[in-house]
mmCIF file of C-alpha atoms in Angstrom:
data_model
loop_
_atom_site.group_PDB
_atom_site.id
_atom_site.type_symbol
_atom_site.label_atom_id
_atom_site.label_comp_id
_atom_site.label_asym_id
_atom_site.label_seq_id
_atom_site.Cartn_x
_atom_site.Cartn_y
_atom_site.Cartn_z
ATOM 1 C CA UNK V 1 -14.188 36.411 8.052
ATOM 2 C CA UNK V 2 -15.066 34.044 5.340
ATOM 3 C CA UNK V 3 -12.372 33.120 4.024
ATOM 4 C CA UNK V 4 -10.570 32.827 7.147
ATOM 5 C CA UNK V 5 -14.022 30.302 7.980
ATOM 6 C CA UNK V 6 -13.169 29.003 5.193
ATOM 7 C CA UNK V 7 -9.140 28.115 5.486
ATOM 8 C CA UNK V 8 -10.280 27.036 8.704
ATOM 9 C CA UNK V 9 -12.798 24.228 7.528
ATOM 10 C CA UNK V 10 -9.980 23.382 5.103
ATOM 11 C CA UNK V 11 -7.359 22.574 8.116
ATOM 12 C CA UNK V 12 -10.041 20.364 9.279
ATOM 13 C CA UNK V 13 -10.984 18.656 6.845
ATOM 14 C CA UNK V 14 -6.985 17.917 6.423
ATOM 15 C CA UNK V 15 -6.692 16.694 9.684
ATOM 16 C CA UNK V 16 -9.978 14.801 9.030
ATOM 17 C CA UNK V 17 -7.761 13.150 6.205
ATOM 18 C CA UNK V 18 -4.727 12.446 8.027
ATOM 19 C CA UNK V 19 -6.381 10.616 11.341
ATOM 20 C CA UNK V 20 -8.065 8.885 9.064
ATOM 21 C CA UNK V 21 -5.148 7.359 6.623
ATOM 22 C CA UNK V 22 -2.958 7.100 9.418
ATOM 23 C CA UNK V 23 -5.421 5.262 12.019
ATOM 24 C CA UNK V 24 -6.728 2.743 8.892
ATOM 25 C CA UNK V 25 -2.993 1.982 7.267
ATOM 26 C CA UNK V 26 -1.483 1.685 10.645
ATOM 27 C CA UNK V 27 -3.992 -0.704 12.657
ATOM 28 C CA UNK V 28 -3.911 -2.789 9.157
ATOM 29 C CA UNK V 29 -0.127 -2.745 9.421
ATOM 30 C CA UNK V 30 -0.601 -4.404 12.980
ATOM 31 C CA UNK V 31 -2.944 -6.723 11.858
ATOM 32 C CA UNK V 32 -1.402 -8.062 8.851
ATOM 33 C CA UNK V 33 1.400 -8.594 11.423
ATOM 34 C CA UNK V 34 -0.371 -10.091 13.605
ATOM 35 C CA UNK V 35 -1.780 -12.548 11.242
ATOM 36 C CA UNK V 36 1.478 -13.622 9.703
ATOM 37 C CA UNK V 37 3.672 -13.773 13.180
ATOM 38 C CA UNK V 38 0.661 -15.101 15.604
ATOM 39 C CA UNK V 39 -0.347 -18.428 16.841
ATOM 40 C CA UNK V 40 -3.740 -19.275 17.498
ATOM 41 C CA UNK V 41 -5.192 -21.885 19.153
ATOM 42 C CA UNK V 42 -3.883 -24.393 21.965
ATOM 43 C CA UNK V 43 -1.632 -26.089 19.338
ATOM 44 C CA UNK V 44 0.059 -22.586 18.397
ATOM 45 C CA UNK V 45 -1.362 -23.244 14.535
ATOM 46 C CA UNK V 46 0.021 -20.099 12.407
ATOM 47 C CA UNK V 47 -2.190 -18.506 9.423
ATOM 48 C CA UNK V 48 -0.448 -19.888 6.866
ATOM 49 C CA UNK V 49 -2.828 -18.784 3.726
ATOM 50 C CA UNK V 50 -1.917 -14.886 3.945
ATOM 51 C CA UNK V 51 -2.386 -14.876 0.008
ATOM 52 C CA UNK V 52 -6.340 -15.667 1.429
ATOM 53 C CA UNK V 53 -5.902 -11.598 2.562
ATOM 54 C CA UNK V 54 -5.863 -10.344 -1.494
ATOM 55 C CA UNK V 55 -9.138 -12.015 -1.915
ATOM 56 C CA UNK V 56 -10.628 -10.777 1.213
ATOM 57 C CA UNK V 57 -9.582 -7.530 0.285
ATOM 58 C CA UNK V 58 -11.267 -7.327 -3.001
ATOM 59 C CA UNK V 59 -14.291 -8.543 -1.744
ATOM 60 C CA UNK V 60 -14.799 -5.929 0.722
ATOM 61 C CA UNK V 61 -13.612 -3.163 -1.454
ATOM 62 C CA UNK V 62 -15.447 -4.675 -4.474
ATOM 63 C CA UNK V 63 -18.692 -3.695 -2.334
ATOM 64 C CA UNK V 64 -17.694 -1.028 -0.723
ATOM 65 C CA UNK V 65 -16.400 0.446 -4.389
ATOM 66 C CA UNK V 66 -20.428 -0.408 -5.931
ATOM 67 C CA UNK V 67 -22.228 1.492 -2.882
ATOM 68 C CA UNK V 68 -19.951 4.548 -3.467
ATOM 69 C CA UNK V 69 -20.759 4.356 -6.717
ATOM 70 C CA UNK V 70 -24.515 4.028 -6.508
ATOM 71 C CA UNK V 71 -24.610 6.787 -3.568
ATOM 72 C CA UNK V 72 -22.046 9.616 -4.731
ATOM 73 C CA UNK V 73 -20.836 9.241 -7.779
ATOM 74 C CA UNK V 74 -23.381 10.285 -10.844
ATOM 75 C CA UNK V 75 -21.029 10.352 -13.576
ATOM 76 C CA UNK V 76 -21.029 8.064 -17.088
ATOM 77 C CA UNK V 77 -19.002 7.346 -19.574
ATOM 78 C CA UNK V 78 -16.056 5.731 -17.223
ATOM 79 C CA UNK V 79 -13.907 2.932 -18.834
ATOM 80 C CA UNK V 80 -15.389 -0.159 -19.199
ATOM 81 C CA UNK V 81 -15.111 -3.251 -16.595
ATOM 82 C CA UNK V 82 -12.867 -5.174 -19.061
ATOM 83 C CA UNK V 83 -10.031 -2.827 -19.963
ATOM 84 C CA UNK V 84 -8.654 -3.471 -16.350
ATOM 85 C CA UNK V 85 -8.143 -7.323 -17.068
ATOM 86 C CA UNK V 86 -4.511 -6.651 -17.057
ATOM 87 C CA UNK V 87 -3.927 -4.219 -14.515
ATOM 88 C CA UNK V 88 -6.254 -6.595 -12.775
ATOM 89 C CA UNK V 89 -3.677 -9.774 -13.221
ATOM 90 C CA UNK V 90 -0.262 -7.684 -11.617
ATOM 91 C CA UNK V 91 -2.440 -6.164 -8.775
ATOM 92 C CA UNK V 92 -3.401 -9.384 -7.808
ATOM 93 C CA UNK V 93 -0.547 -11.016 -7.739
ATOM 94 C CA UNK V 94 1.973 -7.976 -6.853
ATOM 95 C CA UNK V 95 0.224 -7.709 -3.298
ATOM 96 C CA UNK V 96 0.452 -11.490 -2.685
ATOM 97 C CA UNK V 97 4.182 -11.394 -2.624
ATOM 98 C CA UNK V 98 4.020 -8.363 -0.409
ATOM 99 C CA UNK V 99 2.128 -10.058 1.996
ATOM 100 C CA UNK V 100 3.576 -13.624 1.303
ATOM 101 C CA UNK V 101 7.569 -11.900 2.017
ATOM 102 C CA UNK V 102 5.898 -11.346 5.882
ATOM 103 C CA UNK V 103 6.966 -15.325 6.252
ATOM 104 C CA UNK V 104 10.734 -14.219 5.882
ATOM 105 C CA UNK V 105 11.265 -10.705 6.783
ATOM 106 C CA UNK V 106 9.639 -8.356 9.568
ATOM 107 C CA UNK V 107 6.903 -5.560 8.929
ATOM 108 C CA UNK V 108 9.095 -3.111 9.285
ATOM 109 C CA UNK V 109 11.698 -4.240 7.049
ATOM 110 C CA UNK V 110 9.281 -4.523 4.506
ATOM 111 C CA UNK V 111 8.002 -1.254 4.724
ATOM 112 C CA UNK V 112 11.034 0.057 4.186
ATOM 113 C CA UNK V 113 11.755 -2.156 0.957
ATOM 114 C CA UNK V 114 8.499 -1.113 -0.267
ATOM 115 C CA UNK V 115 9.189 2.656 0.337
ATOM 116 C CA UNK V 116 12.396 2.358 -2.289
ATOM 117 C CA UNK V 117 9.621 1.778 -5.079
ATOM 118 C CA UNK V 118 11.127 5.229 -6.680
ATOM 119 C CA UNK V 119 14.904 3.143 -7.992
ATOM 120 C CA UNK V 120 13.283 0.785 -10.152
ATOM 121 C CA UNK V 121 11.040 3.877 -11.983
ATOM 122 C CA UNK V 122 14.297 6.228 -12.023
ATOM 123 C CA UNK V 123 16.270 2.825 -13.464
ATOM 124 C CA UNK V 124 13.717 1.948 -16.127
ATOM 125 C CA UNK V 125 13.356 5.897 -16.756
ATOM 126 C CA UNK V 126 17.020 6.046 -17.314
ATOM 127 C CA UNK V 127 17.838 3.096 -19.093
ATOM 128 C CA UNK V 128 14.539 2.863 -21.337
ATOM 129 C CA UNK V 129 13.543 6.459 -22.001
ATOM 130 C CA UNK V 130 16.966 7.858 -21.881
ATOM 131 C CA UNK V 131 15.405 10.488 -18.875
ATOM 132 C CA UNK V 132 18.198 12.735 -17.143
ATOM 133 C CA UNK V 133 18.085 12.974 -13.062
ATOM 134 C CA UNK V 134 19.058 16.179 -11.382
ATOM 135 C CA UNK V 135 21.801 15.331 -8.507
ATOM 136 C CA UNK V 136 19.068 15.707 -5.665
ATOM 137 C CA UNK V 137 17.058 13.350 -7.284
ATOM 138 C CA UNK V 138 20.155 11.069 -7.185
ATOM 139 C CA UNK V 139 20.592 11.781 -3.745
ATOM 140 C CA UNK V 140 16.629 11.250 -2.580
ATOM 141 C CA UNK V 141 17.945 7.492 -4.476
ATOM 142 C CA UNK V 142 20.798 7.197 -2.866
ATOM 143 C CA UNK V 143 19.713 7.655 0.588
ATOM 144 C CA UNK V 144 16.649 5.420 -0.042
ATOM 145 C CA UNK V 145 18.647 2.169 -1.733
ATOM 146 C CA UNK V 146 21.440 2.543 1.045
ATOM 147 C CA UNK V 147 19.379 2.620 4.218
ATOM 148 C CA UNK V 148 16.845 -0.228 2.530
ATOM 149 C CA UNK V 149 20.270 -1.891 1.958
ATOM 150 C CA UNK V 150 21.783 -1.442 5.219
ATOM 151 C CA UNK V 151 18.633 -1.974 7.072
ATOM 152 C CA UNK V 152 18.823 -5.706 5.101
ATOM 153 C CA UNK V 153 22.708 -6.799 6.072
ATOM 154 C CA UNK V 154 22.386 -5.742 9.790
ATOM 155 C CA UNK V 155 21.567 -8.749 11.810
ATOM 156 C CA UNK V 156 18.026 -8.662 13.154
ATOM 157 C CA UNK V 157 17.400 -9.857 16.934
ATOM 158 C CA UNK V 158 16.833 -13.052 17.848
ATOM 159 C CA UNK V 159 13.856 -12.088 19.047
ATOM 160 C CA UNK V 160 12.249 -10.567 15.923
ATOM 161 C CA UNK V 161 13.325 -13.811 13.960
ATOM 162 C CA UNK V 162 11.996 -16.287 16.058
ATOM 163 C CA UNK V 163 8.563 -14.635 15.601
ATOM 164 C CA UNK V 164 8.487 -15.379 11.727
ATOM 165 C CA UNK V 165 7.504 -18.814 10.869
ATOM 166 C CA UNK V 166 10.867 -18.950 8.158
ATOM 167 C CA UNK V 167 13.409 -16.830 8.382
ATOM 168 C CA UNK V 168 14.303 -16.246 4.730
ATOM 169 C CA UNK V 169 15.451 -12.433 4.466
ATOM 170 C CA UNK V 170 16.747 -12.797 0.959
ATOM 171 C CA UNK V 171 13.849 -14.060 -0.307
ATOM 172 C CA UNK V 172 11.627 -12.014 1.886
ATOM 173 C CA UNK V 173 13.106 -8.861 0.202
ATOM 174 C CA UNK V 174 13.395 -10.398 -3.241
ATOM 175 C CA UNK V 175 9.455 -10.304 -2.791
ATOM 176 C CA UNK V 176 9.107 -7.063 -1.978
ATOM 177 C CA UNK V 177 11.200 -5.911 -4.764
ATOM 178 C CA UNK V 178 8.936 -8.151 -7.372
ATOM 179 C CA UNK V 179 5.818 -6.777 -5.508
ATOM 180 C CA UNK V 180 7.501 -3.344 -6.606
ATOM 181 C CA UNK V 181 7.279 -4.470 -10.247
ATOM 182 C CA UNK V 182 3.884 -5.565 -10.201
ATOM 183 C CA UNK V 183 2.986 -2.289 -8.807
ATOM 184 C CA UNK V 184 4.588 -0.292 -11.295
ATOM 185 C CA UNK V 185 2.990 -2.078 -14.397
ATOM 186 C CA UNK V 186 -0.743 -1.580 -12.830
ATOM 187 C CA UNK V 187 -0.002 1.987 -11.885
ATOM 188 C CA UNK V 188 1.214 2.600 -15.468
ATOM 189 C CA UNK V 189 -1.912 0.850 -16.785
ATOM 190 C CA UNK V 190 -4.243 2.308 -14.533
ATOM 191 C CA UNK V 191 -2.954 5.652 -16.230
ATOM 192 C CA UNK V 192 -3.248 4.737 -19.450
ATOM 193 C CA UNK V 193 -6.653 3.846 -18.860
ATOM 194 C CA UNK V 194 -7.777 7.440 -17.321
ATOM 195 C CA UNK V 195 -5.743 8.635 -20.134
ATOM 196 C CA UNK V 196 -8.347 6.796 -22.541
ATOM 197 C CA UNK V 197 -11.192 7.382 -21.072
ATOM 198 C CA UNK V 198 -11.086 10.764 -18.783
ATOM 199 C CA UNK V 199 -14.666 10.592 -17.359
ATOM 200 C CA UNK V 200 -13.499 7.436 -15.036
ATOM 201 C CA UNK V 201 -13.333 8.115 -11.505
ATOM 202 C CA UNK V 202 -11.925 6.750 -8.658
ATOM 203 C CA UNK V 203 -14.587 4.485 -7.910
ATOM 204 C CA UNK V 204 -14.330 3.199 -11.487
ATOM 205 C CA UNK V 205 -11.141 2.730 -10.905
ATOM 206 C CA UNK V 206 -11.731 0.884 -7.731
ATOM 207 C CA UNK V 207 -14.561 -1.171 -8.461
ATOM 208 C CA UNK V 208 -12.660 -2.408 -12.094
ATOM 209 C CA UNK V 209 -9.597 -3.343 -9.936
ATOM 210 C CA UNK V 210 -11.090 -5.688 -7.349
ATOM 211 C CA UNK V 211 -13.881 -7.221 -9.771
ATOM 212 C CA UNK V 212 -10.968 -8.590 -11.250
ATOM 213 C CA UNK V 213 -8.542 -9.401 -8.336
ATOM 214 C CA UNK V 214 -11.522 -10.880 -7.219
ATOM 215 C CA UNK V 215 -12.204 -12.975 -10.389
ATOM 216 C CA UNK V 216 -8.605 -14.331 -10.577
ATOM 217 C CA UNK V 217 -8.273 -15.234 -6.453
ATOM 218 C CA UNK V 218 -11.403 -17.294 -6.511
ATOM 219 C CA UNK V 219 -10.178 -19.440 -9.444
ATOM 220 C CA UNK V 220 -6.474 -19.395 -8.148
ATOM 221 C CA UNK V 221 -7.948 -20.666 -4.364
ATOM 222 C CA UNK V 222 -11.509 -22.331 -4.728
ATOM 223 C CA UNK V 223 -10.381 -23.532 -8.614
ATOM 224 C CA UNK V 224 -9.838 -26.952 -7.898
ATOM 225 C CA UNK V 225 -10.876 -29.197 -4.542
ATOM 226 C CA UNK V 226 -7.165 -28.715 -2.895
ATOM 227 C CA UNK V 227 -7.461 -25.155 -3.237
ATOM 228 C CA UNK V 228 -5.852 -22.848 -0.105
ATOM 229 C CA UNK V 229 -8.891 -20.983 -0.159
ATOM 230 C CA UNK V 230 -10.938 -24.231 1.748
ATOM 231 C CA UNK V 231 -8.060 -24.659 4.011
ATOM 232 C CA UNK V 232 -8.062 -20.672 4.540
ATOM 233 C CA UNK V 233 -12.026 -21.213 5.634
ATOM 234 C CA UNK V 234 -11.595 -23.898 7.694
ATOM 235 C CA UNK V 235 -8.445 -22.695 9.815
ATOM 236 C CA UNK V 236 -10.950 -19.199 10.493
ATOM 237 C CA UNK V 237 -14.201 -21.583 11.295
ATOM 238 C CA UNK V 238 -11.722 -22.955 13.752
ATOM 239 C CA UNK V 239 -9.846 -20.293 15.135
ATOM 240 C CA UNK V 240 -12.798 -17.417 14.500
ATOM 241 C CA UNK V 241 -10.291 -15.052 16.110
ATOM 242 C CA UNK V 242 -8.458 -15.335 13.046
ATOM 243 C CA UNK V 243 -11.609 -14.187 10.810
ATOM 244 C CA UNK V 244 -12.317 -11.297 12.740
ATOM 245 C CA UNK V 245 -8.594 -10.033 12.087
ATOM 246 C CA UNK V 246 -9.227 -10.728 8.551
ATOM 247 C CA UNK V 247 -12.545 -9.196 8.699
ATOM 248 C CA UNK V 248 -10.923 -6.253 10.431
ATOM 249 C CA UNK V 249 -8.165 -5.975 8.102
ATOM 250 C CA UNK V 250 -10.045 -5.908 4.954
ATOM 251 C CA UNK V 251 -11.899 -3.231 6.455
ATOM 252 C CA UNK V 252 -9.020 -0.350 7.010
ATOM 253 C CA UNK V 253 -8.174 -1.097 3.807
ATOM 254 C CA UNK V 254 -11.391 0.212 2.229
ATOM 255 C CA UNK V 255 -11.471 2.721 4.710
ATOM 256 C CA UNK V 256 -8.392 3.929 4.017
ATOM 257 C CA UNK V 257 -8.952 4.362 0.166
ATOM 258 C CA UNK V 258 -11.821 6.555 0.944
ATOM 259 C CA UNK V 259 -9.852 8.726 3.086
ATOM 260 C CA UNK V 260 -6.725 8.926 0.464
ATOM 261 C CA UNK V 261 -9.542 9.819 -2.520
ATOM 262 C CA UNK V 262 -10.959 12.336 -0.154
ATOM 263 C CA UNK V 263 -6.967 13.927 0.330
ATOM 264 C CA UNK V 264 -5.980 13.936 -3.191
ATOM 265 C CA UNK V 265 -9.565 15.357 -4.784
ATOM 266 C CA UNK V 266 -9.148 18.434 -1.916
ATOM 267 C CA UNK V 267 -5.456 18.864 -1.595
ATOM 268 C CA UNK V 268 -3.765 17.260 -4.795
ATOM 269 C CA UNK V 269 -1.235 13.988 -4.904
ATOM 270 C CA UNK V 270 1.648 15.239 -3.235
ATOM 271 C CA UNK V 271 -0.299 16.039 0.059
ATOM 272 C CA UNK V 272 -1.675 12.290 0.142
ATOM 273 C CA UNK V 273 2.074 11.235 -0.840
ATOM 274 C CA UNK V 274 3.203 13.197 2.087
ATOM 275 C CA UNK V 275 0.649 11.940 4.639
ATOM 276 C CA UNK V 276 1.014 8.038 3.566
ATOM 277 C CA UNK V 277 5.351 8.421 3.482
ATOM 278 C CA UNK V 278 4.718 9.704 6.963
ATOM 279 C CA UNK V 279 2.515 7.568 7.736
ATOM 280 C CA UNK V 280 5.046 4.599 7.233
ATOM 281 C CA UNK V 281 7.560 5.889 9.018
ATOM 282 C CA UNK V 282 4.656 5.841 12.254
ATOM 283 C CA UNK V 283 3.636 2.204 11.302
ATOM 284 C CA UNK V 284 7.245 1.150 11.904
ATOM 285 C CA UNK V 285 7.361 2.830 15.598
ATOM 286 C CA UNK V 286 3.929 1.356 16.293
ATOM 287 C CA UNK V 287 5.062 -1.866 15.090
ATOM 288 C CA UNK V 288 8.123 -1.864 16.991
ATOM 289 C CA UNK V 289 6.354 -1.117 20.237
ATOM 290 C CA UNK V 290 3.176 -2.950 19.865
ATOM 291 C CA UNK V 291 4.313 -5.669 18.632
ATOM 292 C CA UNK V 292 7.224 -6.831 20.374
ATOM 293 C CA UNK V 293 9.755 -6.198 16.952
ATOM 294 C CA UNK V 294 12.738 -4.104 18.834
ATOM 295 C CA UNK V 295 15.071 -2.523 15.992
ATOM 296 C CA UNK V 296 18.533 -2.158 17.022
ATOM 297 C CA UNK V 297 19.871 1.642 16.771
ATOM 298 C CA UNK V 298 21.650 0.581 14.064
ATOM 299 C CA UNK V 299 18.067 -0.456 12.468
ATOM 300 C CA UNK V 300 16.837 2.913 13.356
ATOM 301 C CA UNK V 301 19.154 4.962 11.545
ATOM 302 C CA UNK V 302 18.619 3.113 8.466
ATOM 303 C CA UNK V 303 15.055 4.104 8.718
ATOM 304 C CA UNK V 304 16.102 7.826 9.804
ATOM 305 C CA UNK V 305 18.113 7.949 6.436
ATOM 306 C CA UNK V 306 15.358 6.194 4.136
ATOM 307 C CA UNK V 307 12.455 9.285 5.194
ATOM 308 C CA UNK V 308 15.349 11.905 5.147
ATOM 309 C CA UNK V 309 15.499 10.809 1.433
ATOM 310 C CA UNK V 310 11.687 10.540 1.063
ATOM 311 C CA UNK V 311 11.147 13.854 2.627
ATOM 312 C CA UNK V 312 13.624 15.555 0.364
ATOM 313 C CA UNK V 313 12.199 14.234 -2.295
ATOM 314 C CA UNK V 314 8.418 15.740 -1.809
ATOM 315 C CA UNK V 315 9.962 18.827 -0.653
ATOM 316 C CA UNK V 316 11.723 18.739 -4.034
ATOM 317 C CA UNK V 317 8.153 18.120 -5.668
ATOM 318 C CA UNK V 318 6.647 20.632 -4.126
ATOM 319 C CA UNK V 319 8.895 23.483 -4.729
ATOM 320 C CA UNK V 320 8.684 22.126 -8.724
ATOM 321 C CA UNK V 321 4.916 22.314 -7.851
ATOM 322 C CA UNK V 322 5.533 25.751 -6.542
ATOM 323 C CA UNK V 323 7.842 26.989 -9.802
ATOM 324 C CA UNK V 324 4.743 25.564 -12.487
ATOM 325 C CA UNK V 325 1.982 27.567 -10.142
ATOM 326 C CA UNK V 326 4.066 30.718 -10.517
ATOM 327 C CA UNK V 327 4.322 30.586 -14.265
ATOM 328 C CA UNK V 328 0.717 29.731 -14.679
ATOM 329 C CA UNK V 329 -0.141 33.154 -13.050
ATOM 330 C CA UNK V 330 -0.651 35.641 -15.207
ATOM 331 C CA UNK V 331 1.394 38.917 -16.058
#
């Protein structure tokens, strides 16, 4: 009976995770739509300062980060505030260009660039490190780069693009793919960090990254007296609808981390990998309903055949995860 009370509490607590991930990362999907497609006001004025998001964002988890800190976490010897200077630099400026490619490309098109984030490591693995892929890896790649690429050359409706303030899908994806770089060079500096110092946790982790983003967006917007971040202030003291959206957005974002931390400290990485891959493949129907952003059906089998590839690729992590638990067991 107890430990069937306690795989129960267990199935809970996972479900726990996955409302929460999915309801945070998917209402901030709408929103940051909403903010880069929507016109306020009785002129129809757009939100033009979405880089004004980043800085938002590391305010709110900058705080939120500290409370955790001071309330749960009780550990010391974490790596210092400094060492995440550089990771600091790429993770503010690789999410800028994510949000700044919304101007040219729809929300769902950039989810689905963003989800091919796997070709540039297996590229730079291969050409680099000299790494050998087994043939389903190749395929997971395969199925990935040619639905992102397919999903790019059809033609999107007239509809969609009239809802972006510049229709630029070349550039719009060119963005995505640098916000891809950026990524990779703070994730591979964030582990090198943990690698260094072993005591840091996830709030370390968190707080270290957004005391810098926040650092570097205050003296990239409020650094000189035409900065974007006074025209970003004014445009939300005028529109205040606007500032709640931001307020709102900033908010699933913390919300989420705490929910992914929670998933991959009870359940390991590849369960949180599985939840959030899912989760984008949800954001994309929401989007598409919500907000007006119809995807042809030749659209929708490009996204069928980039999460058949993303799906074969954590079932192919976690029957590897499956292989290393059985040789760990002993004799």
């Amino acid at each position: 009976m107890e430990a069937h009370g306690s795989g129960f509490r267990r199935v809970l607590v996972l479900a726990f995770c996955v409302a929460g991930i999915w309801s945070a990362y998917i209402y901030q999907g709408v929103l940051q739509e909403t903010l880069s497609t929507k016109k306020f006001g009785p002129d129809g004025e757009r939100f033009e300062h979405l880089a004004f998001l980043n800085l938002a964002q590391n305010v709110v988890c900058l705080v939120w980060s500290y409370i955790m800190l001071k309330l749960w976490s009780s550990s010391a010897g974490g790596a210092p505030w400094w060492t995440y200077w550089s990771a600091g630099i790429t993770n503010t400026i690789g999410p800028a260009m994510g949000i700044e490619a919304l101007k040219y490309i729809s929300y769902p098109a950039q989810v689905l660039a963003k989800s091919s984030k796997m070709i540039p490591v297996m590229l730079m693995g291969t050409l680099v490190y000299g790494i050998r892929y087994t043939f389903p890896e190749y395929l997971c790649t395969f199925l990935v780069a040619g639905g992102v690429s397919t999903f790019a050359l059809v033609k999107t409706s007239s509809k969609t693009m009239s809802k972006l303030a510049h229709p630029n899908a070349p550039l719009g994806y060119g963005l995505c793919f640098l916000n891809l770089a950026f990524d990779g060079f703070t994730n591979a500096t964030q582990d090198s960090i943990t690698a260094r110092y072993p005591k840091t946790t996830a709030w370390d982790i968190m707080l270290g990254m957004n005391l810098w983003g926040t650092i570097y967006n205050m003296i990239y917007m409020f650094g000189w007296p035409q900065g974007i971040g006074y025209e970003a202030i004014q445009f939300c003291k005028q529109h205040p609808e606007a500032a709640w959206d931001i307020f709102f957005y900033c908010l699933c974002g913390a919300v989420g981390q705490n929910f992914i931390f929670l998933t991959i400290s009870r359940f390991g990485s590849l369960t949180n990998t599985t939840i959030t891959t899912t989760r984008k493949f949800v954001s994309i129907v929401v989007s598409s309903l919500l907000s007006s952003n119809p995807l042809s059906p030749k659209q929708w089998g490009c996204v069928l055949m980039v999460f058949s590839g993303l799906s074969y690729q954590i079932y192919l992590k976690w029957k590897k995860l499956q292989r290393l638990q059985k040789k760990r067991k002993p004799m």
